[in-house]
Coordinates of C-alpha atoms and ligand atoms in Angstrom, one line a residue:
M1 CA 29.2 80.6 -181.5
A2 CA 30.5 80.1 -185.2
Q3 CA 28.0 81.4 -188.1
K4 CA 25.2 78.6 -189.1
E5 CA 26.0 77.5 -192.8
I6 CA 22.4 77.5 -194.9
I7 CA 21.2 74.4 -196.3
A8 CA 19.0 75.7 -199.4
V9 CA 15.8 73.2 -199.5
L10 CA 13.5 72.6 -202.4
G11 CA 10.3 71.4 -201.9
A12 CA 10.5 72.8 -198.3
T13 CA 6.3 72.6 -198.1
G14 CA 6.4 69.2 -198.9
A15 CA 7.3 65.6 -198.0
Q16 CA 10.8 65.6 -198.4
G17 CA 12.2 68.5 -198.0
G18 CA 9.9 69.4 -195.3
G19 CA 11.6 66.6 -193.3
L20 CA 15.2 67.9 -194.1
V21 CA 13.7 71.8 -192.8
R22 CA 11.9 70.1 -189.5
A23 CA 15.6 68.1 -188.8
I24 CA 17.6 70.7 -189.4
M25 CA 15.7 73.7 -187.2
S26 CA 15.2 71.3 -184.7
D27 CA 19.0 70.7 -184.1
K28 CA 19.7 74.3 -182.3
G29 CA 23.2 73.3 -181.2
G30 CA 23.9 72.2 -184.8
P31 CA 26.2 73.7 -187.7
F32 CA 23.4 74.7 -190.1
T33 CA 20.4 76.4 -190.5
A34 CA 17.5 75.9 -193.3
R35 CA 16.8 77.9 -196.1
A36 CA 13.1 77.0 -197.4
V37 CA 12.5 77.1 -200.9
T38 CA 8.9 77.9 -202.1
R39 CA 6.8 79.5 -204.7
D40 CA 4.6 80.6 -202.4
V41 CA 5.8 82.7 -199.4
N42 CA 2.4 83.2 -197.9
S43 CA 1.0 79.6 -197.8
D44 CA 0.4 78.5 -194.7
K45 CA 2.9 75.3 -194.9
A46 CA 5.5 78.0 -195.7
K47 CA 4.6 80.7 -192.9
A48 CA 4.5 77.2 -190.2
L49 CA 8.5 76.9 -191.3
A50 CA 9.2 80.2 -191.1
T51 CA 7.6 80.0 -187.4
L52 CA 10.6 77.0 -187.0
G53 CA 13.1 79.9 -187.5
A54 CA 13.6 78.9 -191.4
E55 CA 14.7 81.8 -193.6
V56 CA 11.8 81.5 -196.3
V57 CA 12.9 82.7 -200.0
A58 CA 10.2 82.3 -203.4
A59 CA 11.6 80.2 -206.1
D60 CA 10.4 77.9 -209.0
V61 CA 12.1 75.2 -210.4
N62 CA 11.1 76.6 -214.0
D63 CA 12.9 79.7 -213.0
P64 CA 16.8 79.2 -213.4
D65 CA 17.9 82.9 -211.7
S66 CA 15.1 82.7 -208.7
L67 CA 17.0 79.5 -208.3
T68 CA 20.5 81.1 -208.4
K69 CA 19.1 83.4 -206.4
A70 CA 17.8 81.2 -203.7
F71 CA 21.1 79.4 -203.7
Q72 CA 23.4 82.4 -203.0
G73 CA 25.4 82.2 -200.0
A74 CA 24.4 78.9 -199.1
H75 CA 26.6 76.0 -198.2
G76 CA 24.3 73.3 -199.8
A77 CA 21.1 72.2 -201.2
Y78 CA 18.4 69.1 -201.3
C79 CA 17.5 69.1 -204.8
V80 CA 14.3 67.2 -205.9
T81 CA 12.1 67.2 -208.6
F82 CA 8.7 67.1 -208.2
F83 CA 7.2 63.7 -210.7
W84 CA 3.5 63.9 -209.7
E85 CA 3.0 67.4 -210.5
H86 CA 3.3 67.0 -214.2
F87 CA 4.1 63.3 -214.8
S88 CA 6.9 64.4 -217.0
P89 CA 10.0 63.1 -217.1
E90 CA 11.3 65.8 -219.4
K91 CA 10.3 68.5 -216.7
E92 CA 12.3 66.5 -214.6
L93 CA 15.7 66.8 -216.4
A94 CA 14.6 69.9 -217.2
H95 CA 14.8 71.0 -213.3
A96 CA 17.4 68.9 -212.4
A97 CA 19.3 71.0 -215.4
N98 CA 18.2 74.0 -213.9
M99 CA 19.4 73.0 -210.3
A100 CA 22.8 72.0 -211.0
K101 CA 23.2 74.9 -213.0
A102 CA 22.4 77.3 -210.3
A103 CA 24.8 75.1 -207.8
K104 CA 27.5 75.3 -210.0
Q105 CA 27.0 78.9 -210.6
T106 CA 27.0 80.0 -206.5
G107 CA 29.4 77.2 -205.8
L108 CA 27.7 75.3 -203.9
R109 CA 29.6 72.8 -201.6
H110 CA 27.0 70.0 -201.3
V111 CA 24.3 68.8 -202.9
I112 CA 22.1 66.3 -202.3
W113 CA 20.5 65.3 -205.4
S114 CA 17.4 63.1 -204.6
T115 CA 17.2 60.3 -206.8
L116 CA 16.3 56.8 -207.9
E117 CA 17.4 54.3 -210.5
D118 CA 17.5 54.2 -213.9
T119 CA 16.0 51.0 -214.2
R120 CA 17.0 50.7 -218.3
R121 CA 20.3 49.9 -216.9
W122 CA 18.0 46.3 -215.9
V123 CA 15.4 46.7 -218.2
P124 CA 16.5 48.1 -221.6
L125 CA 13.9 49.2 -223.9
S126 CA 14.3 46.0 -226.0
D127 CA 13.1 43.7 -222.9
D128 CA 9.5 43.6 -224.0
R129 CA 8.3 41.7 -219.9
M130 CA 7.1 45.2 -219.2
P131 CA 5.9 48.1 -221.8
T132 CA 7.8 51.2 -222.9
L133 CA 6.4 54.7 -221.2
M134 CA 6.6 57.8 -223.2
G135 CA 8.8 56.1 -226.3
K136 CA 11.7 55.6 -224.0
Y137 CA 11.6 54.9 -220.3
K138 CA 10.6 51.9 -218.8
V139 CA 9.5 53.8 -215.3
P140 CA 9.4 57.2 -216.2
H141 CA 9.5 58.9 -213.0
L142 CA 12.5 56.3 -211.6
D143 CA 14.3 56.6 -215.2
A144 CA 14.7 60.5 -215.4
K145 CA 16.1 60.8 -211.8
G146 CA 18.7 58.4 -212.3
E147 CA 19.8 59.5 -215.8
A148 CA 19.9 63.1 -214.0
N149 CA 22.5 61.9 -211.7
T150 CA 24.9 62.4 -215.2
I151 CA 23.5 66.1 -215.4
F152 CA 25.1 67.0 -211.9
S153 CA 28.4 65.1 -212.1
E154 CA 29.1 66.3 -215.4
M155 CA 28.8 69.9 -214.3
G156 CA 31.1 69.3 -211.5
V157 CA 28.7 69.8 -208.9
P158 CA 30.1 68.1 -205.7
T159 CA 26.8 65.8 -205.3
T160 CA 25.6 63.1 -202.9
F161 CA 23.2 60.8 -205.0
L162 CA 20.5 59.8 -202.3
H163 CA 18.7 56.7 -203.3
T164 CA 15.1 57.4 -201.2
S165 CA 12.8 54.1 -200.8
F166 CA 8.9 53.5 -201.3
Y167 CA 6.9 56.1 -198.9
W168 CA 5.1 54.0 -196.1
D169 CA 3.0 57.7 -196.0
N170 CA 1.8 56.5 -199.3
F171 CA -0.8 54.0 -197.5
V172 CA -2.4 57.9 -195.6
H173 CA -1.9 59.8 -199.4
F174 CA -1.2 58.5 -202.3
G175 CA -4.3 56.1 -202.6
M176 CA -2.7 52.7 -201.3
G177 CA -4.2 52.4 -198.4
P178 CA -6.2 49.4 -197.5
K179 CA -9.4 48.9 -199.2
K180 CA -12.6 46.4 -198.7
G181 CA -12.7 43.6 -201.1
P182 CA -16.3 42.2 -202.4
D183 CA -16.3 40.4 -199.4
G184 CA -16.1 43.6 -196.8
V185 CA -12.0 42.8 -195.7
L186 CA -9.6 45.3 -196.2
A187 CA -6.6 44.1 -198.3
I188 CA -3.6 46.1 -199.4
T189 CA -3.1 45.8 -203.2
L190 CA 0.8 45.5 -204.8
P191 CA 2.9 43.9 -207.6
M192 CA 4.9 42.5 -205.3
G193 CA 4.5 38.7 -205.6
D194 CA 6.7 37.6 -202.7
K195 CA 9.5 39.8 -202.7
K196 CA 10.6 42.6 -199.9
L197 CA 9.6 46.2 -200.7
P198 CA 12.4 48.6 -199.1
G199 CA 10.3 51.6 -197.5
I200 CA 10.7 54.0 -195.3
A201 CA 8.4 57.5 -193.3
V202 CA 9.3 59.8 -195.7
E203 CA 10.4 62.1 -192.6
D204 CA 13.0 59.8 -192.2
I205 CA 14.3 60.8 -195.5
G206 CA 14.9 64.5 -194.3
K207 CA 16.7 63.4 -190.9
C208 CA 19.2 60.9 -193.1
A209 CA 19.4 63.6 -195.4
Y210 CA 20.4 65.7 -192.5
G211 CA 22.8 63.2 -191.5
V212 CA 24.9 63.2 -194.7
F213 CA 25.0 66.7 -194.9
K214 CA 26.5 66.4 -191.4
K215 CA 28.8 64.0 -192.3
G216 CA 30.7 66.7 -194.3
P217 CA 32.3 65.5 -197.5
E218 CA 32.5 61.9 -196.6
Y219 CA 29.7 61.2 -198.8
I220 CA 30.4 63.8 -201.8
G221 CA 30.2 61.7 -205.3
K222 CA 28.4 58.4 -203.0
S223 CA 25.5 57.2 -203.8
P224 CA 23.7 56.0 -200.5
G225 CA 20.4 54.1 -200.2
I226 CA 17.7 54.6 -197.3
A227 CA 15.1 52.6 -195.6
G228 CA 13.1 52.1 -192.6
E229 CA 12.7 48.0 -193.5
M230 CA 12.1 45.8 -196.4
L231 CA 9.2 44.0 -196.2
T232 CA 7.1 41.7 -198.6
G233 CA 3.4 43.0 -199.2
S234 CA 2.7 39.5 -196.4
Q235 CA 4.2 41.4 -193.6
M236 CA 3.1 44.5 -194.0
A237 CA -0.3 43.5 -194.2
D238 CA 0.6 41.5 -190.9
S239 CA 1.4 44.4 -189.3
M240 CA -1.2 46.6 -190.5
A241 CA -3.8 44.1 -189.7
K242 CA -2.1 44.5 -185.7
A243 CA -2.1 48.1 -185.9
L244 CA -5.3 48.5 -186.8
G245 CA -6.9 46.0 -185.0
K246 CA -8.6 44.3 -188.4
E247 CA -8.0 41.6 -190.4
V248 CA -6.0 43.0 -193.7
R249 CA -5.3 41.1 -196.8
Y250 CA -2.0 41.3 -199.4
N251 CA -3.5 41.1 -202.5
A252 CA -0.8 40.2 -205.2
V253 CA -2.1 41.2 -208.6
T254 CA -0.1 40.9 -211.4
P255 CA 2.4 44.1 -212.9
E256 CA 0.1 43.6 -215.7
A257 CA -3.1 44.1 -213.4
Y258 CA -1.7 46.7 -211.9
R259 CA -1.1 48.8 -215.0
A260 CA -4.5 47.8 -216.1
F261 CA -5.9 50.0 -212.9
G262 CA -6.4 53.0 -215.0
F263 CA -5.7 56.1 -212.6
P264 CA -3.3 58.5 -213.6
G265 CA 0.4 56.9 -213.3
A266 CA -0.8 53.0 -212.9
E267 CA 0.8 52.1 -215.7
D268 CA 4.3 54.1 -214.5
L269 CA 3.9 52.7 -211.3
G270 CA 3.2 49.1 -212.3
N271 CA 6.7 49.1 -213.9
M272 CA 8.2 49.9 -211.2
F273 CA 7.1 47.6 -208.9
Q274 CA 7.7 44.9 -211.4
F275 CA 11.5 46.4 -211.2
K276 CA 11.3 46.0 -207.9
R277 CA 10.2 42.3 -208.0
D278 CA 12.6 40.9 -210.5
F279 CA 15.6 42.9 -209.6
E280 CA 15.1 42.3 -205.5
D281 CA 18.5 42.0 -205.0
A282 CA 19.8 44.9 -207.1
Y283 CA 17.4 46.8 -205.6
C284 CA 17.3 46.0 -201.7
G285 CA 21.0 45.7 -202.4
A286 CA 21.4 49.4 -203.0
R287 CA 19.8 50.7 -199.9
S288 CA 21.2 49.8 -196.3
I289 CA 18.6 49.9 -192.6
E290 CA 22.1 49.8 -190.9
L291 CA 23.5 52.9 -193.1
S292 CA 19.8 55.1 -192.4
R293 CA 20.2 54.0 -188.8
A294 CA 23.9 55.9 -188.5
L295 CA 22.5 59.0 -190.1
N296 CA 19.3 58.7 -188.7
P297 CA 19.4 57.2 -185.2
S298 CA 15.5 58.2 -184.3
L299 CA 14.9 55.9 -187.7
L300 CA 11.3 54.2 -187.7
T301 CA 10.8 50.7 -188.3
F302 CA 7.2 49.9 -190.3
D303 CA 5.2 48.9 -186.8
A304 CA 6.3 52.3 -185.4
W305 CA 5.6 54.4 -188.7
L306 CA 2.1 52.4 -187.9
D307 CA 2.0 53.4 -184.4
R308 CA 2.5 56.9 -185.1
N309 CA -0.4 57.1 -188.3
R310 CA -3.2 54.0 -187.4
G311 CA -5.5 57.1 -186.9
R312 CA -4.8 58.6 -190.4
I313 CA -4.7 55.4 -193.0
P314 CA -8.1 55.4 -195.1
M315 CA -10.1 51.6 -195.1
E316 CA -12.5 51.8 -197.7
Ligands
NAP1 N1 5.9 58.4 -203.2 C1 7.4 58.1 -203.2 O1 6.9 56.8 -202.4 C2 8.5 58.4 -203.2 C3 9.3 57.7 -203.0 C4 10.7 58.1 -203.3 C5 10.9 59.1 -204.4 N2 10.0 60.0 -204.7 C6 9.9 61.1 -205.8 O2 9.6 62.3 -205.1 C7 9.2 63.2 -205.5 C8 8.4 64.6 -204.5 O3 8.7 64.8 -203.5 P1 7.6 64.7 -201.9 O4 7.2 63.9 -202.1 O5 8.9 65.8 -201.2 O6 7.2 66.2 -202.9 P2 5.7 66.6 -202.4 O7 5.2 66.3 -200.9 O8 4.6 66.7 -203.5 O9 6.2 68.5 -202.4 C9 6.0 68.9 -203.4 C10 6.2 70.6 -203.0 O10 7.4 71.2 -204.1 C11 6.8 72.6 -204.4 N3 6.9 72.6 -205.5 C12 6.3 72.0 -206.9 N4 6.5 72.4 -207.9 C13 7.7 73.3 -207.7 C14 8.6 74.7 -208.7 N5 7.6 74.5 -210.2 N6 8.9 74.7 -207.9 C15 9.4 75.2 -206.6 N7 8.8 74.1 -205.8 C16 7.7 73.6 -206.3 C17 6.1 72.3 -203.7 O11 6.0 73.4 -203.0 P3 5.6 74.7 -203.0 O12 4.0 74.4 -203.6 O13 5.4 75.4 -201.7 O14 6.1 75.6 -204.2 C18 5.6 71.2 -202.9 O15 5.4 71.5 -201.6 C19 8.8 63.1 -206.7 O16 9.5 63.0 -207.5 C20 8.8 61.6 -206.7 O17 9.0 60.6 -207.6 C21 8.3 59.5 -204.2

């Protein structure tokens, strides 16, 4: 049997990277094996990946030499940044630059950069429909990822610019699950009006990324966008009601109200949802469910995701 080629996976103990490691390692006859990159090779999550047969190595995206070591001898790498760890677009840019440099130095043949739109292409800083944040961003955690695309291309790294979507898992882990209103009825709160929000089961991001690696060079230089479904707030609330066996309403607040919620990142997320609402055609049009299913035939719909996760959705 031919020697398997290595895919180095950043964020391997996390949501996107974890899905990719599991996708690679569960395909026993496949062409790749995973090198899981973590800051702590002794954590329970790292050990669980080793149990799957993945090589587990230590690196920190702040430390360029550690990335070069982690990428050495690999065929490809999955590169993702961790905005919610530090809330800094500048750090995301610096980390992306460290990843791209390490990829170039080690001669990787295929990098997937997990990116999102630089919303300033649609909403320049002079557009006051939404506030400018941190001096030069509209949606800091999207803009920096989009801005970093050029770092990979200008360095000549063979890159696929994978445009991901809202994780439905945010209803479990990110405080976005249904909450009881004053009348005791559950509601999900999003400032999306009646527009569609592309969403995906986070585990499917890794599975789609695996599909991209398996396609070989076909997606290098391309910007595929992935989603499991594109649903309105009302449609998601109706599906949740069915899955949970309880009334769930859609509380369609304004972006202004959402930005004022005051939790860390509320302004960033308020602007993000407003961008997705106001530019529904462009944002949905950059993602394809058909393509996602072609890359990952087990792609979940929202109902299928709910079926697997209904017990984990908090209902405060
Ligand atoms: N939530 C959404 O709907 C959504 C949608 C699209 C994109 N995103 C983007 O997804 C990104 C996060 O990806 P994720 O959800 O997969 O992350 P995650 O589940 O929070 O996992 C992040 C992992 O990264 C590792 N990590 C953190 N700091 C590191 C460092 N300095 N060096 C090396 N590894 C480090 C950690 O592993 P160790 O502790 O083991 O080192 C952690 O397990 C964010 O930038 C976010 O904007 C989110």
